[in-house]
Structure formats: structure tokens, C-alpha cells
mmCIF file of C-alpha atoms in Angstrom:
data_model
loop_
_atom_site.group_PDB
_atom_site.id
_atom_site.type_symbol
_atom_site.label_atom_id
_atom_site.label_comp_id
_atom_site.label_asym_id
_atom_site.label_seq_id
_atom_site.Cartn_x
_atom_site.Cartn_y
_atom_site.Cartn_z
ATOM 1 C CA ARG A 1 -98.802 179.325 -67.735
ATOM 2 C CA ILE A 2 -95.916 180.437 -69.964
ATOM 3 C CA THR A 3 -96.238 182.692 -73.090
ATOM 4 C CA ALA A 4 -93.129 182.766 -75.264
ATOM 5 C CA LEU A 5 -92.324 185.216 -78.045
ATOM 6 C CA CYS A 6 -89.787 183.940 -80.549
ATOM 7 C CA ARG A 7 -88.694 183.960 -84.149
ATOM 8 C CA PRO A 8 -90.716 181.667 -86.489
ATOM 9 C CA GLU A 9 -87.799 179.313 -86.995
ATOM 10 C CA GLU A 10 -87.565 178.722 -83.263
ATOM 11 C CA VAL A 11 -91.231 177.693 -82.675
ATOM 12 C CA ASP A 12 -90.838 173.937 -83.003
ATOM 13 C CA ARG A 13 -87.821 173.766 -80.745
ATOM 14 C CA LEU A 14 -89.272 175.987 -78.049
ATOM 15 C CA GLU A 15 -92.611 174.192 -78.170
ATOM 16 C CA THR A 16 -90.832 170.941 -77.371
ATOM 17 C CA ILE A 17 -88.826 172.440 -74.578
ATOM 18 C CA LEU A 18 -91.776 174.226 -72.977
ATOM 19 C CA ARG A 19 -93.958 171.070 -73.249
ATOM 20 C CA GLN A 20 -91.245 169.047 -71.517
ATOM 21 C CA GLN A 21 -90.801 171.692 -68.765
ATOM 22 C CA GLN A 22 -94.504 171.930 -68.169
ATOM 23 C CA ALA A 23 -94.769 168.169 -67.740
ATOM 24 C CA ILE A 24 -91.804 168.142 -65.363
ATOM 25 C CA ALA A 25 -93.486 170.925 -63.367
ATOM 26 C CA ASN A 26 -96.774 169.018 -63.205
ATOM 27 C CA GLY A 27 -94.961 165.911 -61.930
ATOM 28 C CA MET A 28 -93.040 167.910 -59.295
ATOM 29 C CA ILE A 29 -96.253 169.624 -58.124
ATOM 30 C CA ALA A 30 -98.051 166.319 -57.773
ATOM 31 C CA ALA A 31 -95.128 164.883 -55.782
ATOM 32 C CA ARG A 32 -94.831 167.984 -53.582
ATOM 33 C CA ARG A 33 -98.564 168.143 -52.780
ATOM 34 C CA LEU A 34 -98.543 164.452 -51.727
ATOM 35 C CA ALA A 35 -95.444 164.843 -49.599
ATOM 36 C CA ASP A 36 -96.695 168.019 -47.906
ATOM 37 C CA LEU A 37 -99.778 166.299 -46.531
ATOM 38 C CA PRO A 38 -99.829 165.539 -42.762
ATOM 39 C CA SER A 39 -98.763 162.064 -41.989
ATOM 40 C CA ASP A 40 -101.940 161.142 -40.026
ATOM 41 C CA ARG A 41 -103.657 161.402 -43.352
ATOM 42 C CA CYS A 42 -100.900 160.377 -45.694
ATOM 43 C CA THR A 43 -100.611 156.709 -44.736
ATOM 44 C CA PRO A 44 -99.242 153.938 -46.975
ATOM 45 C CA GLN A 45 -102.804 153.066 -48.068
ATOM 46 C CA PHE A 46 -103.549 156.748 -48.757
ATOM 47 C CA VAL A 47 -100.460 157.033 -50.977
ATOM 48 C CA VAL A 48 -101.689 153.968 -52.896
ATOM 49 C CA GLU A 49 -105.164 155.376 -53.391
ATOM 50 C CA ALA A 50 -103.833 158.849 -54.339
ATOM 51 C CA ALA A 51 -101.433 157.246 -56.893
ATOM 52 C CA GLN A 52 -104.238 155.166 -58.402
ATOM 53 C CA THR A 53 -106.356 158.305 -58.805
ATOM 54 C CA MET A 54 -103.604 160.277 -60.452
ATOM 55 C CA CYS A 55 -102.505 157.412 -62.683
ATOM 56 C CA ALA A 56 -106.035 156.835 -63.852
ATOM 57 C CA ALA A 57 -105.757 159.902 -66.060
ATOM 58 C CA PHE A 58 -103.156 158.171 -68.205
ATOM 59 C CA PRO A 59 -104.108 154.832 -69.984
ATOM 60 C CA ALA A 60 -100.401 153.880 -70.272
ATOM 61 C CA LEU A 61 -100.053 153.764 -66.436
ATOM 62 C CA ARG A 62 -101.216 150.837 -64.404
ATOM 63 C CA CYS A 63 -100.835 150.086 -60.703
ATOM 64 C CA GLU A 64 -99.977 146.835 -58.937
ATOM 65 C CA ILE A 65 -100.379 146.741 -55.147
ATOM 66 C CA LEU A 66 -99.039 144.303 -52.565
ATOM 67 C CA ASP A 67 -100.862 144.475 -49.219
ATOM 68 C CA GLU A 68 -99.340 143.380 -45.928
ATOM 69 C CA GLN A 69 -100.296 139.695 -46.454
ATOM 70 C CA GLN A 70 -98.785 139.597 -49.922
ATOM 71 C CA ILE A 71 -95.654 141.372 -48.683
ATOM 72 C CA VAL A 72 -95.179 138.501 -46.240
ATOM 73 C CA GLU A 73 -96.072 135.837 -48.857
ATOM 74 C CA GLN A 74 -93.630 137.156 -51.339
ATOM 75 C CA GLY A 75 -90.844 137.223 -48.703
ATOM 76 C CA LEU A 76 -90.296 140.916 -48.283
ATOM 77 C CA GLY A 77 -89.262 140.474 -44.671
ATOM 78 C CA LEU A 78 -87.375 143.758 -44.401
ATOM 79 C CA LEU A 79 -90.373 145.836 -45.516
ATOM 80 C CA HIS A 80 -92.573 143.767 -43.234
ATOM 81 C CA ALA A 81 -90.240 144.299 -40.269
ATOM 82 C CA VAL A 82 -90.400 148.100 -40.625
ATOM 83 C CA GLY A 83 -94.157 148.302 -41.113
ATOM 84 C CA LYS A 84 -95.475 145.569 -38.783
ATOM 85 C CA GLY A 85 -95.564 147.713 -35.604
ATOM 86 C CA VAL A 86 -98.314 150.127 -36.585
ATOM 87 C CA THR A 87 -102.090 150.144 -37.308
ATOM 88 C CA CYS A 88 -101.598 151.381 -40.883
ATOM 89 C CA PRO A 89 -99.792 148.453 -42.481
ATOM 90 C CA PRO A 90 -97.103 148.631 -45.221
ATOM 91 C CA ARG A 91 -97.735 148.551 -48.949
ATOM 92 C CA LEU A 92 -95.620 147.995 -52.015
ATOM 93 C CA LEU A 93 -96.900 149.893 -55.095
ATOM 94 C CA ALA A 94 -95.496 149.187 -58.536
ATOM 95 C CA ILE A 95 -96.475 151.635 -61.256
ATOM 96 C CA HIS A 96 -95.990 150.353 -64.784
ATOM 97 C CA TYR A 97 -95.652 152.596 -67.784
ATOM 98 C CA ASP A 98 -95.782 150.982 -71.199
ATOM 99 C CA GLY A 99 -95.094 153.652 -73.794
ATOM 100 C CA ILE A 100 -93.932 150.856 -76.139
ATOM 101 C CA LEU A 101 -94.843 147.165 -76.294
ATOM 102 C CA ASP A 102 -91.279 145.796 -76.059
ATOM 103 C CA GLY A 103 -87.823 146.850 -74.979
ATOM 104 C CA PRO A 104 -85.740 147.171 -71.788
ATOM 105 C CA VAL A 105 -87.526 148.368 -68.637
ATOM 106 C CA ARG A 106 -86.062 151.218 -66.729
ATOM 107 C CA CYS A 107 -86.770 150.955 -63.018
ATOM 108 C CA TYR A 108 -87.027 153.536 -60.280
ATOM 109 C CA VAL A 109 -87.447 152.726 -56.574
ATOM 110 C CA GLY A 110 -88.475 155.235 -53.900
ATOM 111 C CA LYS A 111 -88.351 155.110 -50.112
ATOM 112 C CA GLY A 112 -91.826 155.787 -48.797
ATOM 113 C CA ILE A 113 -91.667 156.038 -44.990
ATOM 114 C CA THR A 114 -94.832 158.057 -44.456
ATOM 115 C CA PHE A 115 -93.676 158.974 -40.935
ATOM 116 C CA ASP A 116 -90.474 158.051 -39.089
ATOM 117 C CA THR A 117 -90.475 158.122 -35.304
ATOM 118 C CA GLY A 118 -87.151 156.137 -35.349
ATOM 119 C CA GLY A 119 -89.085 153.153 -33.997
ATOM 120 C CA LEU A 120 -87.771 151.900 -30.657
ATOM 121 C CA TRP A 121 -84.633 153.826 -31.476
ATOM 122 C CA LEU A 122 -86.801 156.883 -30.892
ATOM 123 C CA LYS A 123 -85.897 160.237 -32.301
ATOM 124 C CA GLU A 124 -86.004 163.364 -30.186
ATOM 125 C CA GLY A 125 -88.935 165.687 -30.881
ATOM 126 C CA ALA A 126 -86.979 168.244 -33.009
ATOM 127 C CA GLY A 127 -85.551 165.464 -35.184
ATOM 128 C CA MET A 128 -89.051 164.116 -35.758
ATOM 129 C CA TYR A 129 -90.686 167.330 -36.863
ATOM 130 C CA THR A 130 -90.099 166.945 -40.645
ATOM 131 C CA MET A 131 -90.417 163.178 -40.736
ATOM 132 C CA LYS A 132 -93.684 163.264 -42.766
ATOM 133 C CA TYR A 133 -91.182 164.028 -45.593
ATOM 134 C CA ASP A 134 -89.465 160.654 -45.235
ATOM 135 C CA MET A 135 -91.590 159.447 -48.195
ATOM 136 C CA CYS A 136 -90.330 162.063 -50.664
ATOM 137 C CA GLY A 137 -88.412 159.431 -52.599
ATOM 138 C CA ALA A 138 -91.628 157.485 -53.260
ATOM 139 C CA ALA A 139 -93.574 160.649 -54.054
ATOM 140 C CA ASN A 140 -90.964 161.644 -56.577
ATOM 141 C CA VAL A 141 -91.056 158.261 -58.305
ATOM 142 C CA LEU A 142 -94.816 158.779 -58.706
ATOM 143 C CA GLY A 143 -94.284 162.389 -59.949
ATOM 144 C CA MET A 144 -91.709 161.182 -62.502
ATOM 145 C CA LEU A 145 -94.029 158.513 -63.887
ATOM 146 C CA LEU A 146 -96.753 161.134 -64.255
ATOM 147 C CA THR A 147 -94.362 163.369 -66.183
ATOM 148 C CA VAL A 148 -93.371 160.529 -68.519
ATOM 149 C CA ALA A 149 -96.966 159.595 -69.087
ATOM 150 C CA GLU A 150 -97.889 163.225 -69.901
ATOM 151 C CA LEU A 151 -95.107 163.409 -72.430
ATOM 152 C CA GLY A 152 -96.006 160.056 -73.922
ATOM 153 C CA LEU A 153 -92.452 158.842 -74.162
ATOM 154 C CA SER A 154 -91.662 155.674 -76.066
ATOM 155 C CA VAL A 155 -90.176 153.753 -73.211
ATOM 156 C CA ARG A 156 -91.061 151.095 -70.647
ATOM 157 C CA ILE A 157 -90.692 152.031 -66.965
ATOM 158 C CA MET A 158 -91.526 150.480 -63.640
ATOM 159 C CA GLY A 159 -91.634 152.681 -60.582
ATOM 160 C CA VAL A 160 -91.709 150.976 -57.154
ATOM 161 C CA LEU A 161 -92.790 152.747 -53.994
ATOM 162 C CA ALA A 162 -91.893 151.004 -50.753
ATOM 163 C CA LEU A 163 -94.436 152.392 -48.270
ATOM 164 C CA ALA A 164 -94.442 151.940 -44.467
ATOM 165 C CA GLU A 165 -94.647 153.912 -41.246
ATOM 166 C CA ASN A 166 -91.814 153.376 -38.749
ATOM 167 C CA ALA A 167 -93.393 153.656 -35.302
ATOM 168 C CA ILE A 168 -93.245 152.332 -31.789
ATOM 169 C CA GLY A 169 -95.757 149.739 -30.574
ATOM 170 C CA PRO A 170 -96.031 146.189 -29.143
ATOM 171 C CA ASP A 171 -95.139 144.610 -32.490
ATOM 172 C CA ALA A 172 -92.422 147.086 -33.563
ATOM 173 C CA MET A 173 -89.102 145.672 -34.723
ATOM 174 C CA GLN A 174 -86.438 145.535 -32.029
ATOM 175 C CA PRO A 175 -82.750 146.224 -32.113
ATOM 176 C CA GLY A 176 -81.033 142.890 -32.648
ATOM 177 C CA THR A 177 -83.847 141.435 -34.793
ATOM 178 C CA VAL A 178 -82.772 139.525 -37.896
ATOM 179 C CA ALA A 179 -84.987 139.807 -40.918
ATOM 180 C CA ARG A 180 -84.746 138.139 -44.309
ATOM 181 C CA ALA A 181 -85.201 140.000 -47.632
ATOM 182 C CA CYS A 182 -86.953 138.606 -50.659
ATOM 183 C CA ASN A 183 -83.588 137.710 -52.240
ATOM 184 C CA GLY A 184 -82.688 135.495 -49.207
ATOM 185 C CA LEU A 185 -80.148 137.762 -47.579
ATOM 186 C CA THR A 186 -80.539 138.303 -43.802
ATOM 187 C CA VAL A 187 -80.043 141.614 -42.117
ATOM 188 C CA GLU A 188 -79.386 142.307 -38.473
ATOM 189 C CA ILE A 189 -81.390 145.387 -37.472
ATOM 190 C CA ASN A 190 -79.050 147.035 -34.954
ATOM 191 C CA ASN A 191 -80.709 150.441 -35.330
ATOM 192 C CA THR A 192 -84.442 150.748 -35.956
ATOM 193 C CA ASP A 193 -83.949 154.348 -37.079
ATOM 194 C CA ALA A 194 -82.065 153.079 -40.135
ATOM 195 C CA GLU A 195 -85.306 151.707 -41.587
ATOM 196 C CA GLY A 196 -85.173 153.374 -44.987
ATOM 197 C CA ARG A 197 -82.381 151.169 -46.254
ATOM 198 C CA LEU A 198 -84.415 148.163 -45.157
ATOM 199 C CA VAL A 199 -87.471 148.933 -47.222
ATOM 200 C CA LEU A 200 -85.324 150.025 -50.139
ATOM 201 C CA ALA A 201 -83.291 146.828 -50.033
ATOM 202 C CA ASP A 202 -86.384 144.657 -50.327
ATOM 203 C CA ALA A 203 -87.899 146.849 -53.005
ATOM 204 C CA ILE A 204 -84.670 146.826 -55.139
ATOM 205 C CA ALA A 205 -84.416 143.050 -54.811
ATOM 206 C CA TRP A 206 -88.128 142.627 -55.712
ATOM 207 C CA THR A 207 -87.668 144.975 -58.695
ATOM 208 C CA SER A 208 -84.662 143.022 -59.968
ATOM 209 C CA GLN A 209 -86.600 139.761 -59.721
ATOM 210 C CA ARG A 210 -89.473 141.199 -61.748
ATOM 211 C CA HIS A 211 -87.125 142.567 -64.353
ATOM 212 C CA PRO A 212 -83.830 140.607 -64.446
ATOM 213 C CA GLN A 213 -82.919 142.290 -67.694
ATOM 214 C CA ALA A 214 -83.695 145.843 -66.581
ATOM 215 C CA ARG A 215 -81.820 148.659 -68.312
ATOM 216 C CA TYR A 216 -81.013 149.971 -64.843
ATOM 217 C CA ILE A 217 -82.414 150.500 -61.372
ATOM 218 C CA ILE A 218 -82.152 153.952 -59.746
ATOM 219 C CA ASP A 219 -83.350 154.399 -56.197
ATOM 220 C CA MET A 220 -83.931 157.627 -54.337
ATOM 221 C CA ALA A 221 -84.388 158.292 -50.635
ATOM 222 C CA THR A 222 -84.186 160.773 -47.915
ATOM 223 C CA LEU A 223 -81.891 158.267 -46.362
ATOM 224 C CA THR A 224 -79.145 159.875 -44.186
ATOM 225 C CA GLY A 225 -78.581 163.136 -42.323
ATOM 226 C CA ALA A 226 -74.892 162.458 -42.973
ATOM 227 C CA VAL A 227 -75.260 163.322 -46.674
ATOM 228 C CA VAL A 228 -76.438 166.837 -45.639
ATOM 229 C CA LYS A 229 -73.365 167.261 -43.482
ATOM 230 C CA ALA A 230 -71.213 166.221 -46.444
ATOM 231 C CA LEU A 231 -72.909 167.990 -49.346
ATOM 232 C CA GLY A 232 -75.353 170.548 -47.864
ATOM 233 C CA TYR A 233 -78.797 171.275 -49.308
ATOM 234 C CA GLU A 234 -78.040 171.879 -53.005
ATOM 235 C CA LEU A 235 -76.431 168.512 -54.059
ATOM 236 C CA SER A 236 -77.887 165.036 -53.941
ATOM 237 C CA GLY A 237 -75.451 162.276 -53.085
ATOM 238 C CA LEU A 238 -74.829 159.805 -55.945
ATOM 239 C CA MET A 239 -73.424 156.341 -55.218
ATOM 240 C CA THR A 240 -72.879 153.702 -57.846
ATOM 241 C CA GLN A 241 -70.328 151.306 -59.123
ATOM 242 C CA ASN A 242 -71.430 151.639 -62.746
ATOM 243 C CA GLU A 243 -69.294 154.333 -64.349
ATOM 244 C CA PRO A 244 -71.464 155.013 -67.459
ATOM 245 C CA LEU A 245 -74.490 155.481 -65.249
ATOM 246 C CA ARG A 246 -72.523 157.715 -62.941
ATOM 247 C CA GLN A 247 -71.423 159.963 -65.770
ATOM 248 C CA ALA A 248 -74.832 160.057 -67.394
ATOM 249 C CA LEU A 249 -76.574 161.115 -64.142
ATOM 250 C CA THR A 250 -73.837 163.712 -63.385
ATOM 251 C CA ASP A 251 -74.227 165.191 -66.872
ATOM 252 C CA ALA A 252 -78.035 165.203 -66.564
ATOM 253 C CA GLY A 253 -77.687 167.033 -63.212
ATOM 254 C CA LYS A 254 -75.622 169.769 -64.761
ATOM 255 C CA GLN A 255 -77.948 170.103 -67.727
ATOM 256 C CA SER A 256 -81.125 170.272 -65.566
ATOM 257 C CA GLY A 257 -79.648 172.261 -62.629
ATOM 258 C CA ASP A 258 -80.619 169.382 -60.378
ATOM 259 C CA GLU A 259 -77.055 168.406 -59.592
ATOM 260 C CA VAL A 260 -75.503 165.371 -57.888
ATOM 261 C CA TRP A 261 -72.132 164.653 -56.370
ATOM 262 C CA SER A 262 -70.518 161.264 -56.195
ATOM 263 C CA LEU A 263 -69.556 159.545 -52.995
ATOM 264 C CA PRO A 264 -67.343 156.442 -52.755
ATOM 265 C CA LEU A 265 -68.756 152.957 -53.014
ATOM 266 C CA ASP A 266 -66.297 150.044 -52.989
ATOM 267 C CA VAL A 267 -65.077 147.081 -51.012
ATOM 268 C CA ARG A 268 -63.329 149.257 -48.409
ATOM 269 C CA LEU A 269 -66.833 149.788 -46.918
ATOM 270 C CA LYS A 270 -67.375 146.031 -46.383
ATOM 271 C CA LYS A 271 -66.624 146.082 -42.649
ATOM 272 C CA GLN A 272 -69.346 148.751 -42.210
ATOM 273 C CA THR A 273 -72.054 146.210 -42.771
ATOM 274 C CA HIS A 274 -70.435 143.224 -41.068
ATOM 275 C CA SER A 275 -72.699 141.188 -38.758
ATOM 276 C CA ALA A 276 -71.800 138.226 -36.556
ATOM 277 C CA ILE A 277 -75.309 136.788 -36.712
ATOM 278 C CA ALA A 278 -76.574 137.708 -40.210
ATOM 279 C CA ASP A 279 -75.336 138.390 -43.768
ATOM 280 C CA LEU A 280 -75.354 142.100 -43.135
ATOM 281 C CA CYS A 281 -76.141 144.647 -40.420
ATOM 282 C CA ASN A 282 -78.098 147.827 -41.262
ATOM 283 C CA THR A 283 -75.777 150.361 -39.636
ATOM 284 C CA PRO A 284 -72.026 150.539 -38.954
ATOM 285 C CA THR A 285 -71.186 150.264 -35.226
ATOM 286 C CA ASN A 286 -68.345 152.853 -35.649
ATOM 287 C CA ASN A 287 -70.822 155.515 -36.839
ATOM 288 C CA ALA A 288 -68.508 156.355 -39.817
ATOM 289 C CA ALA A 289 -69.263 156.890 -43.513
ATOM 290 C CA ILE A 290 -72.934 156.605 -42.803
ATOM 291 C CA SER A 291 -74.211 157.576 -46.319
ATOM 292 C CA ALA A 292 -71.772 155.331 -48.213
ATOM 293 C CA SER A 293 -72.271 152.516 -45.742
ATOM 294 C CA ALA A 294 -75.978 152.592 -46.490
ATOM 295 C CA ALA A 295 -75.329 152.442 -50.141
ATOM 296 C CA TRP A 296 -72.911 149.571 -49.652
ATOM 297 C CA LEU A 297 -75.710 147.633 -47.888
ATOM 298 C CA LEU A 298 -78.129 148.390 -50.698
ATOM 299 C CA HIS A 299 -75.773 147.243 -53.514
ATOM 300 C CA HIS A 300 -76.076 143.656 -52.217
ATOM 301 C CA PHE A 301 -79.708 143.655 -53.288
ATOM 302 C CA CYS A 302 -79.250 144.493 -56.952
ATOM 303 C CA PRO A 303 -77.620 141.809 -59.133
ATOM 304 C CA PRO A 304 -74.280 142.874 -60.679
ATOM 305 C CA SER A 305 -75.796 142.312 -64.117
ATOM 306 C CA ILE A 306 -78.192 145.318 -63.630
ATOM 307 C CA PRO A 307 -76.633 148.820 -63.478
ATOM 308 C CA TRP A 308 -77.736 150.438 -60.256
ATOM 309 C CA ALA A 309 -77.419 153.868 -58.701
ATOM 310 C CA HIS A 310 -78.484 155.271 -55.329
ATOM 311 C CA LEU A 311 -79.527 158.850 -54.816
ATOM 312 C CA ASP A 312 -79.499 160.187 -51.266
ATOM 313 C CA ILE A 313 -81.797 163.213 -51.409
ATOM 314 C CA SER A 314 -81.959 164.121 -47.726
ATOM 315 C CA GLY A 315 -80.644 167.563 -48.496
ATOM 316 C CA THR A 316 -82.408 168.270 -51.756
ATOM 317 C CA ALA A 317 -85.925 166.764 -51.214
ATOM 318 C CA LEU A 318 -86.942 169.801 -49.224
ATOM 319 C CA TRP A 319 -86.748 173.573 -49.647
ATOM 320 C CA ARG A 320 -85.884 175.183 -46.402
ATOM 321 C CA GLU A 321 -86.689 178.910 -46.043
ATOM 322 C CA ASN A 322 -87.408 181.122 -43.053
ATOM 323 C CA GLY A 323 -87.561 178.172 -40.696
ATOM 324 C CA ARG A 324 -90.032 176.318 -42.856
ATOM 325 C CA SER A 325 -89.593 173.119 -44.887
ATOM 326 C CA VAL A 326 -91.676 172.165 -47.916
ATOM 327 C CA ALA A 327 -91.197 169.391 -50.488
ATOM 328 C CA SER A 328 -89.096 170.417 -53.491
ATOM 329 C CA GLY A 329 -89.928 167.708 -56.051
ATOM 330 C CA ARG A 330 -86.214 167.064 -56.633
ATOM 331 C CA PRO A 331 -84.745 164.911 -58.263
ATOM 332 C CA ILE A 332 -87.501 164.729 -60.909
ATOM 333 C CA PRO A 333 -85.758 167.254 -63.181
ATOM 334 C CA LEU A 334 -82.547 165.206 -62.989
ATOM 335 C CA LEU A 335 -84.277 161.863 -63.760
ATOM 336 C CA VAL A 336 -86.300 163.248 -66.658
ATOM 337 C CA ALA A 337 -83.223 164.987 -68.152
ATOM 338 C CA HIS A 338 -81.312 161.727 -67.888
ATOM 339 C CA LEU A 339 -84.142 159.776 -69.500
ATOM 340 C CA LEU A 340 -84.639 162.269 -72.346
ATOM 341 C CA SER A 341 -80.900 162.262 -72.986
ATOM 342 C CA GLU A 342 -80.939 158.426 -73.243
ATOM 343 C CA LEU A 343 -83.880 158.401 -75.610
ATOM 344 C CA ALA A 344 -82.281 161.051 -77.856
ATOM 345 C CA ARG A 345 -79.246 158.851 -78.528
#
């Protein structure tokens, strides 16, 4: 609760600011609470049901769910490959917000790996400890939609949560597997611990097919440890080939204090995703430019006609203090600041 004392002529301006900040805080808290839950409880289906419950409070929000059978039927072979090895099957959750009846749809996609063992490319124990947080991207997409709905913004948005658990088991994907995405591209899975870019790729392609005239697609993911080595814990990595979107997100980051830093994304990365047996491979064999290489893979799944940006939030999705990690709710402040700035033009 915030009580503000101000001059009478400042009341309207401050009421707007405080209302916006309260809604952002509520969205961040919802995302953080979901991400902080233990992964044995917070499965893909649990996330879907929790999102449905939270969205039910806002008539402008509606949920669309693809179960494991529909994921296969609609050709999301990358999401299926990641999630097929476990007893809690994958889900794709689309949350639609219709604050107006017509107009361009702004799309947000979040990585929702509810727990990441690394699959058959098994992580060591210490590297697995915080992997319940590998769904922070998806949680933050949900939190942002709740913020927008609370503010009642005059805009159309679709948020897509790509939900799966990456685990070992008799049916788990194997290194060397080739899977096909819903846009027809094939990917050689040479590292099962690079699963996040697989579920994101399918979700981005599916989103672009649903809204081929989208205003933009922005994805967010705890995707690579390499971005933490490059940027630390205070900056999210931004990768895009759309300069206006890059500038707008950079400016929104500075305005909100939820800052981003651009990393390269151009044809010089092409060899990093080369495969002899598929259209692409999911990790570079030379172990170089890991964060940018992942973004280069992802850009193949968004048509050039739609502005697209990738946010690697591996460093910023968590607050780390005194040996503990908790979800931060970032980059919700960045995304809301960017959206409000757009709507104010």
C-alpha cells in the first residue's frame, strides 16, 4: 500500500503513475509466486490451471490450451520432442487479451520449462538446483497479461506459454534426433540440454501463424548461462534485427530501470546452427557465442514481415542474495513500460 502526499495540481498525474506501478507490482508478484513453487507441484498442467484461475478475474482475458495430442496434431514437433519423455505431458497455453475489438495484436512468448534436468545430456546436481525457475519466461508473460488486464489498456495482446518438463526417461529425446517444427523446419537436437530454444521456436512459429500481421513478437527465456557470463545479473540480453524495436526496448529499459543490453544477431552466426542432416542444429559444436547462436536459431521461426526480439533473462529472472535465489518478476517492468510508451504515441 502506498500513500502519497502531493500538491493538488499533481494528483491526477500521480494517481495514474501509482495505479500503473501497483498493477505492475501485482503482475510481478503473481509471476514470482508461480515460479517459486516446487517443480513437483508446478507441472505444465498446473501452470495452465493456475493461469486459468488468475485470468478468470478479468473478463478481457481468455485462455486457449493445446494438450499433448493437439500439440502433435498441429505439428509442434519441437515442443513435443522436449516434453514427451515425462509423465506430466507438455502444454501450449495462449492467453488472449482483447482490450479493443480491432487492431494489431502484440505477441509475447515465454519459455516454460517447469523443470530442466538437461534430459539425457544430464546436468550435474549443482547445476540442476534452480531449474524449477526455467519457466520464469512463461510466468512473466502471464504476469504481464494480468498487469495489462488490471490497467484495462486499449490494446490486443496474445501471450503464449510453451510448457514442458525436460527429463530423462525411456521416451526422452536423444542426441542426434531430428524433429520438425510447426513451420516445417527440421532441427537436429545435438544437445538435449538446449531444450528451451526448441520449445520457443515452435511457440514463435505457431504465434506467427495465428497472427501473421502481428505488431511484433517478443520472446523471453532463461535461455543460456552464457548471457550471465557476458552481462552479469543486472542486464537482460536483447537480440533483434529490427532497429526500431531494439531502440524502443532499450529506451523502455532505461525508463523502467529494467535494462537490456544488445548482443549481435546477423548472418555471421549462420555456421553456428549448421547441420548436415537437418535445416538447423540446436547448439553450435564449437561452443562459441552461445547466447547469440540461440537467437540466430530462433529468428528462423519468425517471418521477416513481423518485427521480433529475443530477451535472454537468465541473469535477471532471479534475485540472488545470501546464497538464495528467488524469482524477480523481470522483465515485466520493461515490457509494460515499452507497451505504455507505444500507446502514448
